[in-house]
PDB file of C-alpha atoms in Angstrom:
ATOM      1  CA  ASN A   1      -2.759 -25.448   4.801  1.00 64.00           C
ATOM      2  CA  ALA A   2      -2.846 -28.802   5.670  1.00 74.00           C
ATOM      3  CA  GLY A   3      -6.728 -29.062   6.468  1.00 93.00           C
ATOM      4  CA  VAL A   4      -7.519 -32.500   7.945  1.00 95.00           C
ATOM      5  CA  THR A   5      -4.448 -34.842   8.449  1.00 96.00           C
ATOM      6  CA  GLN A   6      -4.869 -38.284   9.361  1.00 97.00           C
ATOM      7  CA  THR A   7      -1.743 -40.966  10.827  1.00 97.00           C
ATOM      8  CA  PRO A   8      -1.016 -43.384  10.094  1.00 96.00           C
ATOM      9  CA  LYS A   9      -1.136 -43.325   6.809  1.00 95.00           C
ATOM     10  CA  PHE A  10      -1.066 -46.926   6.392  1.00 96.00           C
ATOM     11  CA  ARG A  11      -0.636 -50.017   8.838  1.00 96.00           C
ATOM     12  CA  VAL A  12      -0.989 -53.793   9.281  1.00 97.00           C
ATOM     13  CA  LEU A  13      -2.089 -55.592  12.747  1.00 96.00           C
ATOM     14  CA  LYS A  14      -2.607 -58.738  13.814  1.00 97.00           C
ATOM     15  CA  THR A  15      -5.416 -59.752  14.881  1.00 97.00           C
ATOM     16  CA  GLY A  16      -6.218 -58.885  18.928  1.00 97.00           C
ATOM     17  CA  GLN A  17      -3.962 -56.288  18.621  1.00 97.00           C
ATOM     18  CA  SER A  18      -4.597 -52.394  19.045  1.00 96.00           C
ATOM     19  CA  MET A  19      -3.824 -49.099  17.504  1.00 96.00           C
ATOM     20  CA  THR A  20      -5.157 -45.724  17.464  1.00 97.00           C
ATOM     21  CA  LEU A  21      -5.827 -43.613  14.125  1.00 97.00           C
ATOM     22  CA  LEU A  22      -5.167 -39.830  15.237  1.00 97.00           C
ATOM     23  CA  CYS A  23      -7.226 -37.438  13.176  1.00 98.00           C
ATOM     24  CA  ALA A  24      -5.758 -33.454  13.670  1.00 97.00           C
ATOM     25  CA  GLN A  25      -7.662 -30.384  11.955  1.00 96.00           C
ATOM     26  CA  ASP A  26      -6.548 -27.096  11.754  1.00 95.00           C
ATOM     27  CA  MET A  27      -9.818 -25.250  10.322  1.00 92.00           C
ATOM     28  CA  ASN A  28     -11.125 -24.961  14.071  1.00 91.00           C
ATOM     29  CA  HIS A  29     -14.149 -27.002  13.147  1.00 91.00           C
ATOM     30  CA  GLU A  30     -16.263 -27.775  15.988  1.00 90.00           C
ATOM     31  CA  TYR A  31     -17.799 -31.394  14.273  1.00 91.00           C
ATOM     32  CA  MET A  32     -15.931 -34.252  12.998  1.00 93.00           C
ATOM     33  CA  TYR A  33     -16.392 -37.451  12.329  1.00 94.00           C
ATOM     34  CA  TRP A  34     -14.667 -40.974  11.825  1.00 96.00           C
ATOM     35  CA  TYR A  35     -15.947 -42.798   8.505  1.00 96.00           C
ATOM     36  CA  ARG A  36     -14.862 -46.234   7.185  1.00 96.00           C
ATOM     37  CA  GLN A  37     -14.805 -46.923   3.046  1.00 95.00           C
ATOM     38  CA  ASP A  38     -15.184 -50.572   1.978  1.00 93.00           C
ATOM     39  CA  PRO A  39     -15.466 -51.704  -1.746  1.00 87.00           C
ATOM     40  CA  GLY A  40     -19.477 -51.386  -2.658  1.00 83.00           C
ATOM     41  CA  MET A  41     -20.492 -49.547   0.280  1.00 85.00           C
ATOM     42  CA  GLY A  42     -19.554 -46.043   0.330  1.00 87.00           C
ATOM     43  CA  LEU A  43     -18.820 -44.435   3.369  1.00 91.00           C
ATOM     44  CA  ARG A  44     -20.248 -45.479   6.825  1.00 92.00           C
ATOM     45  CA  LEU A  45     -20.164 -43.635   9.382  1.00 92.00           C
ATOM     46  CA  ILE A  46     -18.614 -44.869  12.800  1.00 96.00           C
ATOM     47  CA  HIS A  47     -18.620 -42.460  15.353  1.00 96.00           C
ATOM     48  CA  TYR A  48     -18.981 -38.991  15.598  1.00 93.00           C
ATOM     49  CA  SER A  49     -18.397 -35.742  17.716  1.00 93.00           C
ATOM     50  CA  VAL A  50     -19.877 -32.522  18.232  1.00 90.00           C
ATOM     51  CA  GLY A  51     -17.448 -30.581  20.336  1.00 90.00           C
ATOM     52  CA  GLU A  52     -14.528 -31.303  22.458  1.00 93.00           C
ATOM     53  CA  GLY A  53     -15.415 -33.724  24.819  1.00 93.00           C
ATOM     54  CA  THR A  54     -18.051 -35.460  23.134  1.00 93.00           C
ATOM     55  CA  THR A  55     -18.598 -37.946  21.156  1.00 95.00           C
ATOM     56  CA  ALA A  56     -21.740 -40.493  19.622  1.00 93.00           C
ATOM     57  CA  LYS A  57     -22.123 -43.715  17.800  1.00 94.00           C
ATOM     58  CA  GLY A  58     -22.847 -43.521  14.477  1.00 92.00           C
ATOM     59  CA  GLU A  59     -23.608 -46.222  12.123  1.00 90.00           C
ATOM     60  CA  VAL A  60     -21.262 -49.095  12.855  1.00 95.00           C
ATOM     61  CA  PRO A  61     -19.476 -48.079  16.040  1.00 96.00           C
ATOM     62  CA  ASP A  62     -19.190 -51.825  17.297  1.00 96.00           C
ATOM     63  CA  GLY A  63     -15.168 -52.579  18.096  1.00 96.00           C
ATOM     64  CA  TYR A  64     -14.264 -48.896  17.879  1.00 97.00           C
ATOM     65  CA  ASN A  65     -13.682 -46.478  20.677  1.00 97.00           C
ATOM     66  CA  VAL A  66     -12.875 -42.792  19.734  1.00 97.00           C
ATOM     67  CA  SER A  67     -11.830 -39.552  22.230  1.00 97.00           C
ATOM     68  CA  ARG A  68     -11.906 -35.498  21.591  1.00 97.00           C
ATOM     69  CA  LEU A  69     -10.023 -34.240  24.219  1.00 95.00           C
ATOM     70  CA  LYS A  70      -8.572 -31.340  22.347  1.00 96.00           C
ATOM     71  CA  LYS A  71     -11.218 -29.448  19.860  1.00 95.00           C
ATOM     72  CA  GLN A  72      -8.839 -30.140  17.134  1.00 96.00           C
ATOM     73  CA  ASN A  73      -7.816 -33.661  18.180  1.00 97.00           C
ATOM     74  CA  PHE A  74     -10.725 -36.622  17.354  1.00 98.00           C
ATOM     75  CA  LEU A  75      -9.036 -39.875  18.047  1.00 98.00           C
ATOM     76  CA  LEU A  76     -10.007 -43.964  16.946  1.00 98.00           C
ATOM     77  CA  GLY A  77      -9.370 -46.603  18.821  1.00 97.00           C
ATOM     78  CA  LEU A  78      -9.448 -50.339  17.651  1.00 96.00           C
ATOM     79  CA  GLU A  79      -9.108 -51.833  21.266  1.00 92.00           C
ATOM     80  CA  SER A  80      -8.777 -55.913  19.417  1.00 96.00           C
ATOM     81  CA  ALA A  81      -8.696 -55.659  15.997  1.00 96.00           C
ATOM     82  CA  ALA A  82     -10.297 -58.154  14.001  1.00 97.00           C
ATOM     83  CA  PRO A  83      -9.950 -58.896  10.266  1.00 97.00           C
ATOM     84  CA  SER A  84     -13.614 -57.138   9.434  1.00 96.00           C
ATOM     85  CA  GLN A  85     -11.670 -54.246  10.332  1.00 97.00           C
ATOM     86  CA  THR A  86      -9.551 -54.221   7.781  1.00 97.00           C
ATOM     87  CA  SER A  87     -10.620 -51.244   5.600  1.00 97.00           C
ATOM     88  CA  VAL A  88      -9.879 -47.293   4.771  1.00 96.00           C
ATOM     89  CA  TYR A  89     -10.512 -45.182   7.750  1.00 98.00           C
ATOM     90  CA  PHE A  90     -11.569 -41.295   6.604  1.00 97.00           C
ATOM     91  CA  CYS A  91     -11.397 -38.863   9.416  1.00 97.00           C
ATOM     92  CA  ALA A  92     -13.451 -35.414   8.188  1.00 94.00           C
ATOM     93  CA  SER A  93     -14.610 -32.338  10.069  1.00 93.00           C
ATOM     94  CA  SER A  94     -17.275 -29.729   9.521  1.00 89.00           C
ATOM     95  CA  ASP A  95     -18.155 -26.323  10.376  1.00 83.00           C
ATOM     96  CA  GLY A  96     -21.158 -27.203  12.447  1.00 70.00           C
ATOM     97  CA  GLY A  97     -21.963 -23.925  14.741  1.00 57.00           C
ATOM     98  CA  THR A  98     -25.064 -21.465  14.151  1.00 51.00           C
ATOM     99  CA  ARG A  99     -23.867 -19.824  10.555  1.00 53.00           C
ATOM    100  CA  GLY A 100     -25.982 -21.925   8.391  1.00 59.00           C
ATOM    101  CA  ASP A 101     -24.228 -24.651   8.451  1.00 68.00           C
ATOM    102  CA  THR A 102     -24.897 -27.498   5.271  1.00 72.00           C
ATOM    103  CA  GLY A 103     -23.028 -30.475   6.629  1.00 76.00           C
ATOM    104  CA  GLU A 104     -20.002 -29.859   3.858  1.00 84.00           C
ATOM    105  CA  LEU A 105     -17.259 -32.275   5.084  1.00 89.00           C
ATOM    106  CA  PHE A 106     -13.369 -31.254   4.748  1.00 92.00           C
ATOM    107  CA  PHE A 107     -11.638 -34.858   4.423  1.00 94.00           C
ATOM    108  CA  GLY A 108      -8.099 -36.618   5.481  1.00 95.00           C
ATOM    109  CA  GLU A 109      -6.096 -38.412   2.868  1.00 94.00           C
ATOM    110  CA  GLY A 110      -7.321 -41.758   4.628  1.00 95.00           C
ATOM    111  CA  SER A 111      -5.767 -44.559   6.767  1.00 97.00           C
ATOM    112  CA  ARG A 112      -5.504 -47.987   5.002  1.00 96.00           C
ATOM    113  CA  LEU A 113      -5.637 -50.601   8.131  1.00 97.00           C
ATOM    114  CA  THR A 114      -5.252 -54.195   7.537  1.00 97.00           C
ATOM    115  CA  VAL A 115      -5.819 -56.637   9.528  1.00 97.00           C
ATOM    116  CA  LEU A 116      -4.370 -60.098   9.347  1.00 96.00           C
TER     117      LEU A 116
ATOM    118  CA  ALA B   1     -34.738 -40.828   7.473  1.00 75.00           C
ATOM    119  CA  GLN B   2     -32.740 -40.201   4.608  1.00 85.00           C
ATOM    120  CA  SER B   3     -31.276 -41.748   1.911  1.00 90.00           C
ATOM    121  CA  VAL B   4     -29.139 -41.801  -1.738  1.00 93.00           C
ATOM    122  CA  THR B   5     -29.243 -44.104  -4.719  1.00 95.00           C
ATOM    123  CA  GLN B   6     -26.615 -43.957  -6.692  1.00 95.00           C
ATOM    124  CA  LEU B   7     -27.694 -46.192 -10.160  1.00 91.00           C
ATOM    125  CA  GLY B   8     -24.767 -47.601 -11.726  1.00 91.00           C
ATOM    126  CA  SER B   9     -21.747 -48.599 -10.000  1.00 92.00           C
ATOM    127  CA  HIS B  10     -19.562 -48.003 -12.642  1.00 95.00           C
ATOM    128  CA  VAL B  11     -19.791 -45.975 -15.732  1.00 97.00           C
ATOM    129  CA  SER B  12     -17.705 -45.604 -19.218  1.00 97.00           C
ATOM    130  CA  VAL B  13     -17.527 -43.010 -21.496  1.00 97.00           C
ATOM    131  CA  SER B  14     -15.049 -41.991 -24.351  1.00 97.00           C
ATOM    132  CA  GLU B  15     -12.891 -38.849 -24.026  1.00 97.00           C
ATOM    133  CA  GLY B  16     -14.725 -36.012 -25.175  1.00 97.00           C
ATOM    134  CA  ALA B  17     -18.204 -37.776 -24.296  1.00 97.00           C
ATOM    135  CA  LEU B  18     -20.765 -36.795 -21.767  1.00 97.00           C
ATOM    136  CA  VAL B  19     -20.374 -37.727 -18.046  1.00 98.00           C
ATOM    137  CA  LEU B  20     -23.767 -38.192 -16.343  1.00 97.00           C
ATOM    138  CA  LEU B  21     -23.617 -39.838 -13.206  1.00 98.00           C
ATOM    139  CA  ARG B  22     -27.063 -40.674 -11.513  1.00 97.00           C
ATOM    140  CA  CYS B  23     -28.062 -39.562  -8.156  1.00 96.00           C
ATOM    141  CA  ASN B  24     -31.758 -40.253  -6.528  1.00 96.00           C
ATOM    142  CA  TYR B  25     -32.225 -39.347  -2.952  1.00 94.00           C
ATOM    143  CA  SER B  26     -34.677 -39.368  -0.331  1.00 90.00           C
ATOM    144  CA  SER B  27     -35.481 -37.143   3.004  1.00 83.00           C
ATOM    145  CA  SER B  28     -37.609 -35.730   5.508  1.00 77.00           C
ATOM    146  CA  VAL B  29     -36.734 -32.131   5.552  1.00 77.00           C
ATOM    147  CA  PRO B  30     -35.774 -29.848   2.602  1.00 78.00           C
ATOM    148  CA  PRO B  31     -31.802 -31.153   1.894  1.00 84.00           C
ATOM    149  CA  TYR B  32     -28.407 -30.552   1.089  1.00 88.00           C
ATOM    150  CA  LEU B  33     -27.038 -32.004  -1.710  1.00 92.00           C
ATOM    151  CA  PHE B  34     -23.426 -32.679  -2.236  1.00 93.00           C
ATOM    152  CA  TRP B  35     -21.057 -34.464  -4.517  1.00 96.00           C
ATOM    153  CA  TYR B  36     -17.667 -35.677  -3.925  1.00 96.00           C
ATOM    154  CA  VAL B  37     -14.913 -36.660  -5.696  1.00 97.00           C
ATOM    155  CA  GLN B  38     -11.864 -39.910  -5.164  1.00 95.00           C
ATOM    156  CA  TYR B  39      -9.187 -39.234  -7.063  1.00 94.00           C
ATOM    157  CA  PRO B  40      -7.560 -43.070  -6.627  1.00 89.00           C
ATOM    158  CA  ASN B  41      -5.484 -43.442  -2.976  1.00 86.00           C
ATOM    159  CA  GLN B  42      -7.037 -39.770  -1.961  1.00 89.00           C
ATOM    160  CA  GLY B  43      -9.435 -38.628   0.378  1.00 91.00           C
ATOM    161  CA  LEU B  44     -12.681 -37.161  -0.673  1.00 94.00           C
ATOM    162  CA  GLN B  45     -12.792 -33.593  -2.016  1.00 93.00           C
ATOM    163  CA  LEU B  46     -16.418 -31.429  -2.466  1.00 93.00           C
ATOM    164  CA  LEU B  47     -17.036 -30.934  -6.318  1.00 96.00           C
ATOM    165  CA  LEU B  48     -20.334 -29.272  -5.689  1.00 94.00           C
ATOM    166  CA  LYS B  49     -23.052 -28.706  -3.602  1.00 91.00           C
ATOM    167  CA  TYR B  50     -27.045 -27.508  -3.340  1.00 90.00           C
ATOM    168  CA  THR B  51     -27.572 -25.113  -0.480  1.00 85.00           C
ATOM    169  CA  SER B  52     -31.601 -24.015  -2.542  1.00 79.00           C
ATOM    170  CA  ALA B  53     -29.973 -21.141  -3.678  1.00 75.00           C
ATOM    171  CA  ALA B  54     -30.029 -22.171  -7.330  1.00 84.00           C
ATOM    172  CA  THR B  55     -31.306 -25.410  -8.555  1.00 88.00           C
ATOM    173  CA  LEU B  56     -28.170 -25.483 -11.253  1.00 94.00           C
ATOM    174  CA  VAL B  57     -25.283 -25.928  -9.482  1.00 94.00           C
ATOM    175  CA  LYS B  58     -21.727 -25.458 -11.329  1.00 94.00           C
ATOM    176  CA  GLY B  59     -18.737 -26.954  -9.605  1.00 94.00           C
ATOM    177  CA  ILE B  60     -15.004 -27.496 -10.301  1.00 93.00           C
ATOM    178  CA  ASN B  61     -13.664 -29.033 -13.285  1.00 93.00           C
ATOM    179  CA  GLY B  62     -16.635 -28.294 -15.690  1.00 96.00           C
ATOM    180  CA  PHE B  63     -19.141 -30.551 -13.430  1.00 97.00           C
ATOM    181  CA  GLU B  64     -22.567 -29.374 -12.779  1.00 97.00           C
ATOM    182  CA  ALA B  65     -25.341 -30.621 -11.251  1.00 97.00           C
ATOM    183  CA  GLU B  66     -29.365 -30.074 -11.347  1.00 94.00           C
ATOM    184  CA  PHE B  67     -31.618 -29.920  -8.530  1.00 92.00           C
ATOM    185  CA  LYS B  68     -34.783 -31.773  -9.211  1.00 92.00           C
ATOM    186  CA  LYS B  69     -37.497 -31.546  -6.159  1.00 89.00           C
ATOM    187  CA  SER B  70     -40.363 -33.321  -8.370  1.00 90.00           C
ATOM    188  CA  GLU B  71     -37.562 -36.506  -9.575  1.00 92.00           C
ATOM    189  CA  THR B  72     -36.119 -36.059  -6.381  1.00 93.00           C
ATOM    190  CA  SER B  73     -32.985 -36.516  -8.634  1.00 94.00           C
ATOM    191  CA  PHE B  74     -29.635 -34.266  -8.244  1.00 96.00           C
ATOM    192  CA  HIS B  75     -27.538 -35.589 -11.435  1.00 97.00           C
ATOM    193  CA  LEU B  76     -23.876 -34.736 -12.011  1.00 97.00           C
ATOM    194  CA  THR B  77     -22.946 -34.095 -15.643  1.00 97.00           C
ATOM    195  CA  LYS B  78     -20.286 -32.717 -17.790  1.00 97.00           C
ATOM    196  CA  PRO B  79     -20.420 -31.680 -21.476  1.00 97.00           C
ATOM    197  CA  SER B  80     -16.646 -33.559 -22.558  1.00 97.00           C
ATOM    198  CA  ALA B  81     -15.138 -35.945 -20.775  1.00 97.00           C
ATOM    199  CA  HIS B  82     -11.278 -35.816 -19.433  1.00 96.00           C
ATOM    200  CA  MET B  83      -9.032 -38.146 -18.872  1.00 96.00           C
ATOM    201  CA  SER B  84      -8.305 -36.503 -15.681  1.00 96.00           C
ATOM    202  CA  ASP B  85     -11.759 -37.020 -14.602  1.00 97.00           C
ATOM    203  CA  ALA B  86     -11.304 -40.518 -14.305  1.00 97.00           C
ATOM    204  CA  ALA B  87     -12.310 -41.657 -10.608  1.00 97.00           C
ATOM    205  CA  GLU B  88     -14.812 -42.266  -7.805  1.00 96.00           C
ATOM    206  CA  TYR B  89     -18.113 -40.013  -7.351  1.00 97.00           C
ATOM    207  CA  PHE B  90     -19.910 -39.904  -4.455  1.00 96.00           C
ATOM    208  CA  CYS B  91     -23.715 -38.305  -3.964  1.00 95.00           C
ATOM    209  CA  ALA B  92     -24.057 -37.223  -0.314  1.00 93.00           C
ATOM    210  CA  VAL B  93     -27.365 -36.006   1.611  1.00 90.00           C
ATOM    211  CA  SER B  94     -27.466 -33.958   4.775  1.00 86.00           C
ATOM    212  CA  PRO B  95     -30.038 -31.887   6.386  1.00 80.00           C
ATOM    213  CA  GLY B  96     -27.454 -30.025   7.903  1.00 72.00           C
ATOM    214  CA  GLY B  97     -26.315 -28.782  10.993  1.00 65.00           C
ATOM    215  CA  TYR B  98     -24.624 -31.607  12.908  1.00 63.00           C
ATOM    216  CA  GLN B  99     -26.870 -34.323  11.470  1.00 65.00           C
ATOM    217  CA  LYS B 100     -25.915 -37.082   9.932  1.00 76.00           C
ATOM    218  CA  VAL B 101     -24.368 -36.842   5.749  1.00 86.00           C
ATOM    219  CA  THR B 102     -25.771 -40.008   3.792  1.00 89.00           C
ATOM    220  CA  PHE B 103     -23.484 -40.908   1.280  1.00 91.00           C
ATOM    221  CA  GLY B 104     -24.299 -42.915  -1.806  1.00 93.00           C
ATOM    222  CA  THR B 105     -22.509 -46.523  -2.732  1.00 93.00           C
ATOM    223  CA  GLY B 106     -20.026 -44.358  -5.231  1.00 94.00           C
ATOM    224  CA  THR B 107     -19.833 -44.400  -9.210  1.00 96.00           C
ATOM    225  CA  LYS B 108     -16.543 -45.261 -10.709  1.00 96.00           C
ATOM    226  CA  LEU B 109     -15.913 -43.393 -13.623  1.00 97.00           C
ATOM    227  CA  GLN B 110     -13.765 -44.496 -16.855  1.00 97.00           C
ATOM    228  CA  VAL B 111     -13.227 -42.458 -19.208  1.00 97.00           C
ATOM    229  CA  ILE B 112     -11.694 -44.397 -22.656  1.00 96.00           C
ATOM    230  CA  PRO B 113      -9.180 -42.722 -24.798  1.00 94.00           C
TER     231      PRO B 113
END
């Protein structure tokens, strides 16, 4: 049971470089999310998707882009990395649909990004 | 609108002592409430959730939480702390469905031998 898998787990970038984080889930979940975690600030939602081909902005979307071309994958892109984007990024998914979804989230193990 | 407040960013307890982590929420609709636990260098995993079936919710590893609507609280307790309980705990609220989940800022639990 892989659940939610994130790659890469660690990455160091220089300011201005670009990169993509990949999230894959094997639970056939409709909804997928990208969060960032910073000390003392909890988890903040960057972008989310309620289905294949759809994306929406979360709480802190600036500087990030996302795509959901396939239901099982959700990509997070940084076009021009900045030191303020140094963080731990978590992907999550939830069942969604019409079965009384409570919003329970299933998380990946995180991707630690450092921007120098 | 919804929000979550966790009182105490760090809590220390002795091994064998009661664990009490506080969470207060606000929500304009009947909420679903969650506690997640994060062990070092890992993702978050569900500890327990309230979905209106019962006000006292039991979770994994001996934890439980009680939903108190009048106090808008969902405090997490465990009668006897174990060293393996050392982790960060997050309270979260959701209206359900595709609506966004709101997290508290987390409480780090330290267990002293």
